[in-house]
Short mmCIF file of C-alpha atoms in Angstrom, two decimals:
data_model
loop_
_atom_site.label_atom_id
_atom_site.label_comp_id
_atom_site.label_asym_id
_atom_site.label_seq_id
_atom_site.Cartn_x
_atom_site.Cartn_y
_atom_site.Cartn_z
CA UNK A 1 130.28 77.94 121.21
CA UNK A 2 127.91 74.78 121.74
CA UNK A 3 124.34 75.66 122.30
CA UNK A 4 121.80 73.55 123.99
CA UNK A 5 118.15 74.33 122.96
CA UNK A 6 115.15 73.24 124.47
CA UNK A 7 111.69 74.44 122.91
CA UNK A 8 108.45 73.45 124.35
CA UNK A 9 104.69 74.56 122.87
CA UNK A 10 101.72 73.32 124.44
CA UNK A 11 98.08 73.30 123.47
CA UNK A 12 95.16 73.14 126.02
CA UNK A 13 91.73 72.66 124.21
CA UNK A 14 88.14 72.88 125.66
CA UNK A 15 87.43 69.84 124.18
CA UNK A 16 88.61 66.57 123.20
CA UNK A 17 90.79 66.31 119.69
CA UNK A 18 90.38 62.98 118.26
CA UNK A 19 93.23 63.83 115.66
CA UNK A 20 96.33 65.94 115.10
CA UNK A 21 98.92 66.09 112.51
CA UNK A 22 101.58 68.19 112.69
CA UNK A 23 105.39 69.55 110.93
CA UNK A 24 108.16 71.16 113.15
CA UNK A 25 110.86 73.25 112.06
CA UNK A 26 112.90 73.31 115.10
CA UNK A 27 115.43 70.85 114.06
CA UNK A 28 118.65 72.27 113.29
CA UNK A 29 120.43 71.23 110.38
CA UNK A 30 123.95 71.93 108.89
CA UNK A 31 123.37 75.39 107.93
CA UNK A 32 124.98 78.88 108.29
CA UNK A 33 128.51 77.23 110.01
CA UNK A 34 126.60 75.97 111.95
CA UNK A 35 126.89 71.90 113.16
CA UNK A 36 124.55 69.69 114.92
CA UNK A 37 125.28 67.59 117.27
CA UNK A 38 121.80 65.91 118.76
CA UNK A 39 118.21 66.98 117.36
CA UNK A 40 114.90 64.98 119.05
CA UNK A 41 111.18 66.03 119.23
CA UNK A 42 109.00 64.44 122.10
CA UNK A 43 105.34 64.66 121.69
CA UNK A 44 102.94 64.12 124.37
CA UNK A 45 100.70 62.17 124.37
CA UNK A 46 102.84 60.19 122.07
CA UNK A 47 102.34 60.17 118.65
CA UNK A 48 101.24 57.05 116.26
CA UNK A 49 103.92 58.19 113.54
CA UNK A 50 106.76 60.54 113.93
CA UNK A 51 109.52 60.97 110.76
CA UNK A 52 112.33 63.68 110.34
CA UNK A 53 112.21 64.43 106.79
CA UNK A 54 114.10 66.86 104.06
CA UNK A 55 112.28 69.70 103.23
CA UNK A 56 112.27 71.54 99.84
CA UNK A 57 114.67 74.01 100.91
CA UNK A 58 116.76 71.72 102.32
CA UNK A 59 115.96 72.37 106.27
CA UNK A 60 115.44 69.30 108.70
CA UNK A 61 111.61 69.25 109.28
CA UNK A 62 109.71 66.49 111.56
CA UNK A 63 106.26 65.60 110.79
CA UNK A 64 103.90 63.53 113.40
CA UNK A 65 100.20 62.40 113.52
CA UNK A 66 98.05 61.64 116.98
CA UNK A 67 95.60 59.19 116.72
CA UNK A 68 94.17 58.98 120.80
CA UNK A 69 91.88 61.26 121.70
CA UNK A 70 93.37 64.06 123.35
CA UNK A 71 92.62 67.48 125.48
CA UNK A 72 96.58 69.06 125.36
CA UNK A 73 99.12 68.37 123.07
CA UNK A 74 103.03 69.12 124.19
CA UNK A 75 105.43 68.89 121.64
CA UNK A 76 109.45 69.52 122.89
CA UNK A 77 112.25 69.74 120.78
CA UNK A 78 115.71 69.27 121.93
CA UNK A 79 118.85 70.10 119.90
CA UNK A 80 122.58 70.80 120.75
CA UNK A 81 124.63 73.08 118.15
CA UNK A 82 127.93 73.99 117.75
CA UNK A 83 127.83 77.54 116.57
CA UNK A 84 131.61 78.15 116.59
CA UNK A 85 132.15 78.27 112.20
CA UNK A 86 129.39 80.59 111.82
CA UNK A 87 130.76 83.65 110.33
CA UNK A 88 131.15 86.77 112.60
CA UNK A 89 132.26 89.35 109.97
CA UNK A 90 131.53 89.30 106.11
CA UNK A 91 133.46 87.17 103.93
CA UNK A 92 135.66 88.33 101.13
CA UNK A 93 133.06 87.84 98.46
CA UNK A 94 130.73 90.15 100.15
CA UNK A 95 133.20 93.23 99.77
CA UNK A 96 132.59 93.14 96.09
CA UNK A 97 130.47 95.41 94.42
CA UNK A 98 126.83 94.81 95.12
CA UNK A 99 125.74 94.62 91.40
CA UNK A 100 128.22 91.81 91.28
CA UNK A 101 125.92 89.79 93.15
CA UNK A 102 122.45 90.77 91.65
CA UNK A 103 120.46 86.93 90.20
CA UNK A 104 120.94 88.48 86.62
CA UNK A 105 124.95 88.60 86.88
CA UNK A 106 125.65 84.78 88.60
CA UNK A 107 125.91 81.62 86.60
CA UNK A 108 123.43 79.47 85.24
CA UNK A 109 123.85 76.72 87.79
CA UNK A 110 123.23 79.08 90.83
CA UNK A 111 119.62 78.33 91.20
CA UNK A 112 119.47 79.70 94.41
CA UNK A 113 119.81 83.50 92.97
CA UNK A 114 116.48 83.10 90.97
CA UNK A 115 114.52 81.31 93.60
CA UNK A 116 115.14 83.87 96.77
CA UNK A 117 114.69 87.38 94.33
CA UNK A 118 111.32 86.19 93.01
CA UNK A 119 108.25 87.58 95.18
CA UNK A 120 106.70 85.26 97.81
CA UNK A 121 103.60 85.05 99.21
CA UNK A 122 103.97 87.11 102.06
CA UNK A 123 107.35 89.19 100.52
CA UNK A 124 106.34 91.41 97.09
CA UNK A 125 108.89 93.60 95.48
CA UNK A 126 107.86 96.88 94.83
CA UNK A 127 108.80 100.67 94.00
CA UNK A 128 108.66 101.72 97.18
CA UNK A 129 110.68 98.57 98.85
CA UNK A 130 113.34 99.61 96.03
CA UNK A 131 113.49 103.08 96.96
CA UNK A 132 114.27 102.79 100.18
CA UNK A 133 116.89 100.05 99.45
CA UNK A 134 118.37 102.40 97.03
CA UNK A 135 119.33 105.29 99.39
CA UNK A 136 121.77 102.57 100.37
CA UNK A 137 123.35 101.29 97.59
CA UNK A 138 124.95 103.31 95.49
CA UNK A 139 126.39 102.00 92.23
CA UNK A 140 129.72 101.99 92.90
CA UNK A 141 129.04 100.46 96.69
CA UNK A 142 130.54 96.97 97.96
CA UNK A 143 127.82 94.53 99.32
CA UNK A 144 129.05 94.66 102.43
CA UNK A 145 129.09 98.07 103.12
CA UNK A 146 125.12 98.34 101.48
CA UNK A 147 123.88 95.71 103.71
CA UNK A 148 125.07 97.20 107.24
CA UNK A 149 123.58 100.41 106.08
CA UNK A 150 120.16 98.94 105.23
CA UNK A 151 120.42 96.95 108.21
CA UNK A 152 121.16 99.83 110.59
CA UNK A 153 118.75 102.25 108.81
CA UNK A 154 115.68 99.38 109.43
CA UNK A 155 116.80 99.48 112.65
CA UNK A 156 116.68 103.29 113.55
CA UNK A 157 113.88 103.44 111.35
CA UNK A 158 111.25 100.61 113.02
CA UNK A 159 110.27 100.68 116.46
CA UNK A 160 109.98 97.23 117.91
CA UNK A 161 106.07 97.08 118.77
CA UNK A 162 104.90 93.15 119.65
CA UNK A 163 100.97 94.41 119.44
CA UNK A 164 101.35 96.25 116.29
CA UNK A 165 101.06 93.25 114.03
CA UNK A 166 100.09 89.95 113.14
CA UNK A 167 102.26 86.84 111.70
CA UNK A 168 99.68 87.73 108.64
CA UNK A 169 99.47 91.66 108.46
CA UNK A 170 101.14 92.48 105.10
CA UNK A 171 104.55 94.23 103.70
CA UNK A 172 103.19 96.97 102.68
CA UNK A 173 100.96 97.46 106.11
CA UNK A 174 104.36 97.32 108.24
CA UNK A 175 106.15 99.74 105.68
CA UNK A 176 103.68 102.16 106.67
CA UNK A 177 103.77 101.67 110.31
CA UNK A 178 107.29 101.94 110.51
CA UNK A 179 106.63 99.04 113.62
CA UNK A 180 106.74 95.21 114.46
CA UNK A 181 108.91 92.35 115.72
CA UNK A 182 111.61 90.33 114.02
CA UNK A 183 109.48 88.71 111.29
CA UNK A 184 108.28 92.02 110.00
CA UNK A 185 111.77 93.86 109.98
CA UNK A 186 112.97 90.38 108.26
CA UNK A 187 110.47 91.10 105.58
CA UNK A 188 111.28 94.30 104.87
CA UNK A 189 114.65 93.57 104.04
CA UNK A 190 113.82 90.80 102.40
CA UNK A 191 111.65 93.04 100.27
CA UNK A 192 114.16 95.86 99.89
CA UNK A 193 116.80 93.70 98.25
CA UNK A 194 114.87 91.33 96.40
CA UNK A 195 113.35 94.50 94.86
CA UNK A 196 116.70 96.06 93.63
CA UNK A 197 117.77 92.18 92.41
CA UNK A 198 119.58 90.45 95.26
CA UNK A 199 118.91 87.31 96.63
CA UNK A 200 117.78 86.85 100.08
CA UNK A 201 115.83 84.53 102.32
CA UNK A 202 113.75 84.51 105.70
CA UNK A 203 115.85 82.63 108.58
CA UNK A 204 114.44 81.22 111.64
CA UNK A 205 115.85 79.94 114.33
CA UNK A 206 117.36 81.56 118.10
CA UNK A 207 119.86 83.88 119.36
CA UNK A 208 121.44 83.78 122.98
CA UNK A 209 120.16 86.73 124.95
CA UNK A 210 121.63 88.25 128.30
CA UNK A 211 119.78 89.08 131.10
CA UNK A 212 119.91 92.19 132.86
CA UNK A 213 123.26 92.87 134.90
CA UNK A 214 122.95 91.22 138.19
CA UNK A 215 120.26 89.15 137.25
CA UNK A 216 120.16 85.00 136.23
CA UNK A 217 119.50 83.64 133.58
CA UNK A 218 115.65 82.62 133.40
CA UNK A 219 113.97 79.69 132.68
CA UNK A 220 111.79 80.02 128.96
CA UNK A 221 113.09 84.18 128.58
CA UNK A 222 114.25 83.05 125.15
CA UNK A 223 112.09 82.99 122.19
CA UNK A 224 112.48 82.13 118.76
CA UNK A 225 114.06 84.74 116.27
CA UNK A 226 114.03 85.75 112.61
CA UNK A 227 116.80 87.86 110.46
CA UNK A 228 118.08 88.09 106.68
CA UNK A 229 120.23 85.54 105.19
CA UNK A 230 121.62 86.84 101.94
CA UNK A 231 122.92 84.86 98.96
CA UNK A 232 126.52 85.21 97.94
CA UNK A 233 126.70 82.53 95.51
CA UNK A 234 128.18 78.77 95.74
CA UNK A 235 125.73 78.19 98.41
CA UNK A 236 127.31 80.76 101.14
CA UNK A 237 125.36 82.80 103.05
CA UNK A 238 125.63 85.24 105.41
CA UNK A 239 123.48 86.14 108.38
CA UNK A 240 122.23 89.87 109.18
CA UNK A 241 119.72 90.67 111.82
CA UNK A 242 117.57 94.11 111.40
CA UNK A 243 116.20 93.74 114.84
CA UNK A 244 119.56 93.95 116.52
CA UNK A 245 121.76 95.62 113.73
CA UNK A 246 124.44 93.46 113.75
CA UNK A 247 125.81 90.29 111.81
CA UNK A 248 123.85 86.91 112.62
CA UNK A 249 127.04 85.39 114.39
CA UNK A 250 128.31 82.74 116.94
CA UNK A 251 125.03 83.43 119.02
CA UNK A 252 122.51 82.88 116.27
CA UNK A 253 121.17 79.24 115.90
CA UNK A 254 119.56 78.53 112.35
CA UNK A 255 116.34 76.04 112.20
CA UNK A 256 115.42 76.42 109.19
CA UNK A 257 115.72 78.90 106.00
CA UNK A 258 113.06 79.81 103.20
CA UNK A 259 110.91 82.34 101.02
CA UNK A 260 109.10 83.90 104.14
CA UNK A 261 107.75 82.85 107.42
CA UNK A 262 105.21 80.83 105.93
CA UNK A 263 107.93 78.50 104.42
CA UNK A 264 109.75 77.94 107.68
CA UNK A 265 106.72 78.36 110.79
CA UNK A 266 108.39 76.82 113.87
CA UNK A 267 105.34 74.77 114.42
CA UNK A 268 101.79 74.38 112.01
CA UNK A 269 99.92 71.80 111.96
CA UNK A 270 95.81 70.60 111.95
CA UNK A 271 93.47 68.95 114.34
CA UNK A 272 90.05 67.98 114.17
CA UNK A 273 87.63 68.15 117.07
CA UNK A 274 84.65 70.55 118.39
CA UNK A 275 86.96 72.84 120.42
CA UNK A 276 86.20 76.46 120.55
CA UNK A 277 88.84 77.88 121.88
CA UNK A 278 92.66 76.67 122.86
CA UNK A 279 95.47 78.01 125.22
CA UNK A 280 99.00 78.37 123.72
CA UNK A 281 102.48 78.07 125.69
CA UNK A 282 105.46 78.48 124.05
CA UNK A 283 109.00 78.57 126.16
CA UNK A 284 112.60 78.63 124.51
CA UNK A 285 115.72 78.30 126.64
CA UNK A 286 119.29 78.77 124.76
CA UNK A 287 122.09 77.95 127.20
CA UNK A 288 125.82 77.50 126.45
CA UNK A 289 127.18 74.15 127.34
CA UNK A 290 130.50 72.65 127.64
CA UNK A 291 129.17 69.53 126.33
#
């Protein structure tokens, strides 16, 4: 399946900004199975520097400054993926048992294992992440088998709420809620199996949705998405998605991978000027293409 993406924000400010400078994640890279094809970012008005760089964690990142005084900014990234190697069941390594995989148990070399089961600065292990992991993963259990029933219990357990949090409100708030979007169910897995010694890592990116029977396709329905990418060792991966219960297959598009949202924000950035207020307009459409 080849995916083409097009993701447009817009900013209208009150007054004039004499300077932005901003990152994107929304270019995606070679990750997950995944292949791109074509990756661009047009800013309007257009911008005095614009680079695609590397980031630390090894996603494709573009950085930009504006110089010319400006009252909106619109920023668009286009990208075209083939999604068609990304894995739709687990691989064999996954059916192993779980301990097998804890950071403590791989080589020296795999780096990887330390760096995603440390805490981050919006994921902290804890007792009560561990507990709850636990009643999933019992000693003798294959990875496989631990993660779909974490996954599926998150999902039973969570209501999907969009006004009960913030991109900031904390682990531990959510835990007690039992209620968010993607990025908070994300985190709580996160959280439940760094806390019992697994590696795992925040994934952003999109996921083809289907409209309602009898209904097109709309223009900007799609949005961007977040799920679970955990760490098998050698550099593989694999996808799962608490929001949905189900393995982050051929309809999942990966942008970029990290710690937590704050490693991987689709779009952050800074501006100066004497604005009080600003109007945000985000629209994502994922369409399959022959191309």
């Amino acid at each position: 399946m080849i995916y083409e993406i097009v993701h447009t924000t817009r900013y209208d400010y009150d007054a004039a900004v004499s300077a932005s400078y901003g990152q994107l994640h929304q270019m995606p890279a070679d990750l997950d199975g995944q292949v791109c094809l074509e990756a661009t970012a047009t800013i309007e008005p257009r911008a005095d520097f614009l680079s695609e760089r590397t980031d630390y964690f090894g996603n494709a990142a573009a950085v930009f400054t504006i110089h010319e005084p400006h009252s909106s900014l619109t920023v668009t990234s286009r990208s075209l993926v083939d999604c068609s190697g990304r894995d739709e069941r687990f691989p064999e390594a996954a059916e192993r048992v779980w301990t097998s995989h804890l950071a403590t148990a791989r080589p020296p070399g795999d780096i990887d294992a330390v760096e995603f089961v440390l805490d981050s600065p919006r994921v902290t292990r804890s007792q009560a992440l561990a507990d709850y992991a636990m009643v999933s993963f019992a000693a003798d259990t294959d990875l496989a088998s631990g993660l779909l029933d974490l996954n599926g219990r998150i999902h039973r357990d969570f209501e999907f709420d969009a006004d009960a949090t913030q991109t900031d409100t904390p682990l531990e708030r959510v835990l007690d809620l039992r209620r968010g979007v993607c990025q908070d169910f994300a985190h709580v897995m996160i959280g439940c199996l760094r806390s019992i010694g697994l590696a795992a890592a925040y994934v952003s990116g999109y996921i083809e949705t289907d409209p309602p029977a009898g209904h097109p396709t709309l223009v900007g329905a799609d949005r961007t998405h977040a799920w679970v990418g955990v760490h098998l060792g050698s550099d593989a991966w694999i996808g799962i998605d608490p929001t949905n219960d189900q393995l982050a297959g051929g309809r999942y598009i990966t942008t970029a991978r990290g710690r937590d949202y704050g490693d991987v924000v689709p779009m952050r950035g800074v501006v100066f000027t004497e604005a009080t207020r600003s109007d945000l307009t985000v629209t994502v459409d994922v369409r399959r293409t022959l191309a």
